[in-house]
mmCIF file of C-alpha atoms in Angstrom:
data_model
loop_
_atom_site.group_PDB
_atom_site.id
_atom_site.type_symbol
_atom_site.label_atom_id
_atom_site.label_comp_id
_atom_site.label_asym_id
_atom_site.label_seq_id
_atom_site.Cartn_x
_atom_site.Cartn_y
_atom_site.Cartn_z
ATOM 1 C CA UNK A 191 44.432 111.844 133.166
ATOM 2 C CA UNK A 192 47.352 111.845 135.606
ATOM 3 C CA UNK A 193 46.932 115.318 136.939
ATOM 4 C CA UNK A 194 43.383 115.467 138.327
ATOM 5 C CA UNK A 195 43.927 118.079 141.078
ATOM 6 C CA UNK A 196 43.119 121.741 140.868
ATOM 7 C CA UNK A 197 46.798 122.691 140.462
ATOM 8 C CA UNK A 198 46.799 121.540 136.799
ATOM 9 C CA UNK A 199 47.307 124.616 134.611
ATOM 10 C CA UNK A 200 44.719 125.629 132.085
ATOM 11 C CA UNK A 201 47.271 125.142 129.350
ATOM 12 C CA UNK A 202 47.987 121.566 130.532
ATOM 13 C CA UNK A 203 44.290 120.867 130.661
ATOM 14 C CA UNK A 204 43.874 122.204 127.095
ATOM 15 C CA UNK A 205 46.598 119.911 125.912
ATOM 16 C CA UNK A 206 44.572 117.058 127.433
ATOM 17 C CA UNK A 207 41.434 118.353 125.724
ATOM 18 C CA UNK A 208 43.254 118.367 122.374
ATOM 19 C CA UNK A 209 44.081 114.690 123.082
ATOM 20 C CA UNK A 210 40.378 114.010 123.626
ATOM 21 C CA UNK A 211 39.994 114.260 127.414
ATOM 22 C CA UNK A 212 36.407 115.063 128.385
ATOM 23 C CA UNK A 213 37.450 115.279 132.056
ATOM 24 C CA UNK A 214 39.961 117.989 131.249
ATOM 25 C CA UNK A 215 37.320 119.953 129.344
ATOM 26 C CA UNK A 216 34.916 119.611 132.264
ATOM 27 C CA UNK A 217 37.673 120.887 134.612
ATOM 28 C CA UNK A 218 38.170 123.952 132.444
ATOM 29 C CA UNK A 219 34.434 124.543 132.337
ATOM 30 C CA UNK A 220 34.142 124.250 136.111
ATOM 31 C CA UNK A 221 37.092 126.569 136.628
ATOM 32 C CA UNK A 222 35.928 129.386 134.331
ATOM 33 C CA UNK A 223 32.190 129.229 133.637
ATOM 34 C CA UNK A 224 31.113 131.467 136.574
ATOM 35 C CA UNK A 225 33.452 134.325 135.768
ATOM 36 C CA UNK A 226 32.633 134.089 132.056
ATOM 37 C CA UNK A 227 28.875 133.979 132.690
ATOM 38 C CA UNK A 228 29.108 137.013 135.085
ATOM 39 C CA UNK A 229 30.917 138.970 132.379
ATOM 40 C CA UNK A 230 28.435 138.024 129.673
ATOM 41 C CA UNK A 231 25.303 138.664 131.764
ATOM 42 C CA UNK A 232 26.506 142.090 132.824
ATOM 43 C CA UNK A 233 27.658 143.058 129.337
ATOM 44 C CA UNK A 234 24.475 141.800 127.593
ATOM 45 C CA UNK A 235 22.016 142.450 130.393
ATOM 46 C CA UNK A 236 20.129 139.389 129.297
ATOM 47 C CA UNK A 237 20.548 136.282 131.437
ATOM 48 C CA UNK A 238 19.072 133.729 128.980
ATOM 49 C CA UNK A 239 21.193 135.053 126.114
ATOM 50 C CA UNK A 240 24.292 135.131 128.333
ATOM 51 C CA UNK A 241 23.630 131.417 129.177
ATOM 52 C CA UNK A 242 23.372 130.681 125.469
ATOM 53 C CA UNK A 243 26.601 132.528 124.685
ATOM 54 C CA UNK A 244 28.393 130.825 127.594
ATOM 55 C CA UNK A 245 27.562 127.446 126.080
ATOM 56 C CA UNK A 246 28.511 128.696 122.588
ATOM 57 C CA UNK A 247 31.885 129.933 123.867
ATOM 58 C CA UNK A 248 32.717 126.561 125.445
ATOM 59 C CA UNK A 249 31.441 124.784 122.377
ATOM 60 C CA UNK A 250 33.821 126.827 120.265
ATOM 61 C CA UNK A 251 36.649 126.022 122.600
ATOM 62 C CA UNK A 252 35.965 122.335 122.085
ATOM 63 C CA UNK A 253 35.440 122.599 118.360
ATOM 64 C CA UNK A 254 38.581 124.676 117.863
ATOM 65 C CA UNK A 255 40.730 122.889 120.432
ATOM 66 C CA UNK A 256 43.304 122.034 117.757
ATOM 67 C CA UNK A 257 43.874 125.767 117.023
ATOM 68 C CA UNK A 258 44.660 126.678 120.657
ATOM 69 C CA UNK A 259 48.335 127.496 121.204
ATOM 70 C CA UNK A 260 49.646 127.627 124.773
ATOM 71 C CA UNK A 261 51.589 130.804 123.898
ATOM 72 C CA UNK A 262 48.337 132.576 124.909
ATOM 73 C CA UNK A 263 46.780 132.056 128.274
ATOM 74 C CA UNK A 264 43.625 129.880 128.026
ATOM 75 C CA UNK A 265 41.583 132.366 130.026
ATOM 76 C CA UNK A 266 42.463 135.107 127.641
ATOM 77 C CA UNK A 267 41.530 132.944 124.663
ATOM 78 C CA UNK A 268 38.245 131.957 126.266
ATOM 79 C CA UNK A 269 37.302 135.564 127.125
ATOM 80 C CA UNK A 270 38.200 136.658 123.639
ATOM 81 C CA UNK A 271 35.828 134.094 122.176
ATOM 82 C CA UNK A 272 33.060 135.134 124.571
ATOM 83 C CA UNK A 273 33.674 138.866 123.954
ATOM 84 C CA UNK A 274 33.449 138.355 120.198
ATOM 85 C CA UNK A 275 30.191 136.476 120.572
ATOM 86 C CA UNK A 276 28.810 139.200 122.832
ATOM 87 C CA UNK A 277 29.837 142.013 120.506
ATOM 88 C CA UNK A 278 28.198 140.211 117.588
ATOM 89 C CA UNK A 279 25.042 139.938 119.749
ATOM 90 C CA UNK A 280 25.167 143.670 120.623
ATOM 91 C CA UNK A 281 25.670 144.573 116.978
ATOM 92 C CA UNK A 282 22.623 142.543 116.056
ATOM 93 C CA UNK A 283 20.523 144.352 118.645
ATOM 94 C CA UNK A 284 21.644 147.759 117.361
ATOM 95 C CA UNK A 285 20.514 149.229 120.627
ATOM 96 C CA UNK A 286 22.314 150.048 123.799
ATOM 97 C CA UNK A 287 21.894 147.161 126.231
ATOM 98 C CA UNK A 288 20.344 147.808 129.582
ATOM 99 C CA UNK A 289 21.176 145.861 132.726
ATOM 100 C CA UNK A 290 18.171 144.171 134.164
ATOM 101 C CA UNK A 291 17.257 144.925 137.744
ATOM 102 C CA UNK A 292 19.221 142.711 140.064
ATOM 103 C CA UNK A 293 22.128 141.793 137.782
ATOM 104 C CA UNK A 294 24.537 143.938 139.787
ATOM 105 C CA UNK A 295 22.532 143.913 143.015
ATOM 106 C CA UNK A 296 23.794 140.457 143.845
ATOM 107 C CA UNK A 297 27.376 141.797 143.999
ATOM 108 C CA UNK A 298 26.450 144.574 146.399
ATOM 109 C CA UNK A 299 24.080 143.105 148.941
ATOM 110 C CA UNK A 300 25.162 140.926 151.917
ATOM 111 C CA UNK A 301 22.792 138.047 152.566
ATOM 112 C CA UNK A 302 23.647 138.252 156.300
ATOM 113 C CA UNK A 303 22.826 141.968 156.541
ATOM 114 C CA UNK A 304 20.073 143.528 158.603
ATOM 115 C CA UNK A 305 16.951 144.623 156.740
ATOM 116 C CA UNK A 306 18.141 148.272 156.869
ATOM 117 C CA UNK A 307 21.561 147.265 155.516
ATOM 118 C CA UNK A 308 19.866 145.207 152.801
ATOM 119 C CA UNK A 309 17.687 148.144 151.811
ATOM 120 C CA UNK A 310 20.753 150.435 151.686
ATOM 121 C CA UNK A 311 22.623 147.783 149.652
ATOM 122 C CA UNK A 312 19.743 147.498 147.180
ATOM 123 C CA UNK A 313 19.608 151.276 146.771
ATOM 124 C CA UNK A 314 23.374 151.359 146.182
ATOM 125 C CA UNK A 315 23.054 148.451 143.735
ATOM 126 C CA UNK A 316 20.403 150.277 141.742
ATOM 127 C CA UNK A 317 22.519 153.361 141.646
ATOM 128 C CA UNK A 318 25.543 151.274 140.565
ATOM 129 C CA UNK A 319 23.460 149.503 137.959
ATOM 130 C CA UNK A 320 22.317 152.767 136.428
ATOM 131 C CA UNK A 321 25.881 154.212 136.566
ATOM 132 C CA UNK A 322 27.490 151.175 134.914
ATOM 133 C CA UNK A 323 24.876 151.146 132.202
ATOM 134 C CA UNK A 324 25.539 154.748 131.396
ATOM 135 C CA UNK A 325 29.217 154.131 130.668
ATOM 136 C CA UNK A 326 30.316 153.868 127.047
ATOM 137 C CA UNK A 327 30.556 150.236 125.911
ATOM 138 C CA UNK A 328 34.372 150.285 125.869
ATOM 139 C CA UNK A 329 34.519 151.524 129.427
ATOM 140 C CA UNK A 330 31.800 149.174 130.635
ATOM 141 C CA UNK A 331 33.534 146.227 128.974
ATOM 142 C CA UNK A 332 36.932 146.982 130.571
ATOM 143 C CA UNK A 333 35.347 147.622 133.942
ATOM 144 C CA UNK A 334 33.444 144.277 133.868
ATOM 145 C CA UNK A 335 36.454 142.332 132.706
ATOM 146 C CA UNK A 336 38.590 143.878 135.434
ATOM 147 C CA UNK A 337 36.264 144.050 138.413
ATOM 148 C CA UNK A 338 33.786 141.250 137.780
ATOM 149 C CA UNK A 339 35.817 138.725 135.780
ATOM 150 C CA UNK A 340 39.109 139.406 137.554
ATOM 151 C CA UNK A 341 41.267 139.744 134.461
ATOM 152 C CA UNK A 342 44.572 141.632 134.695
ATOM 153 C CA UNK A 343 45.255 144.736 132.558
ATOM 154 C CA UNK A 344 47.432 142.592 130.306
ATOM 155 C CA UNK A 345 44.742 139.928 129.891
ATOM 156 C CA UNK A 346 42.128 142.577 129.121
ATOM 157 C CA UNK A 347 44.481 144.058 126.539
ATOM 158 C CA UNK A 348 44.842 140.697 124.836
ATOM 159 C CA UNK A 349 41.047 140.146 124.912
ATOM 160 C CA UNK A 350 40.153 143.569 123.595
ATOM 161 C CA UNK A 351 43.074 144.079 121.226
ATOM 162 C CA UNK A 352 44.103 147.265 122.986
ATOM 163 C CA UNK A 353 47.384 147.993 124.730
ATOM 164 C CA UNK A 354 47.737 147.450 128.469
ATOM 165 C CA UNK A 355 48.265 151.215 128.809
ATOM 166 C CA UNK A 356 45.032 151.896 126.973
ATOM 167 C CA UNK A 357 43.210 149.445 129.220
ATOM 168 C CA UNK A 358 44.538 151.253 132.302
ATOM 169 C CA UNK A 359 43.417 154.648 130.919
ATOM 170 C CA UNK A 360 40.001 153.289 130.005
ATOM 171 C CA UNK A 361 39.528 151.642 133.410
ATOM 172 C CA UNK A 362 40.702 154.823 135.127
ATOM 173 C CA UNK A 363 38.206 156.847 133.149
ATOM 174 C CA UNK A 364 35.391 154.360 133.890
ATOM 175 C CA UNK A 365 36.083 154.425 137.608
ATOM 176 C CA UNK A 366 36.256 158.215 137.639
ATOM 177 C CA UNK A 367 32.974 158.404 135.732
ATOM 178 C CA UNK A 368 31.358 156.000 138.162
ATOM 179 C CA UNK A 369 32.678 158.058 141.104
ATOM 180 C CA UNK A 370 31.194 161.184 139.522
ATOM 181 C CA UNK A 371 27.855 159.470 138.843
ATOM 182 C CA UNK A 372 27.531 157.835 142.210
ATOM 183 C CA UNK A 373 28.751 160.819 144.268
ATOM 184 C CA UNK A 374 29.247 160.267 147.970
ATOM 185 C CA UNK A 375 28.257 156.787 148.989
#
């Protein structure tokens, strides 16, 4: 593999994966697994199941490497695969998922904070966890893809099959709902 540095594009790496490069596949995994796992664990509220689906998503990337076309961004393709797996999981549960205590807390608290600041951060995290959980699935999904996975509106639109304008509206409604639920912070 000639291009081993981190500047190699996802699409170039996928071309290498199609040609059988395990190193390129590992590079893609290292580059995207954290964001994908964070999205899955927050959407499913089940860390062990999110770990399983993370592995399943990357397995499907490898198994279907021949079908990937660089006309779509790799990250969008990967998150679409993971989203479909998660939606299948949620359909099987037939119940509204609940975030487990601490899944969002880690994004709110500062490990270098004073005990008082940590307590305030934990309280805010619990409030945020409850508020995010109360959002409709479509709003929760768009919020998590945007704020926790870092996808752009256009990428979220490709993942969810909605228009970029619909994504912006859904995200706006989710943020407004969170603001209403959280009140003054």
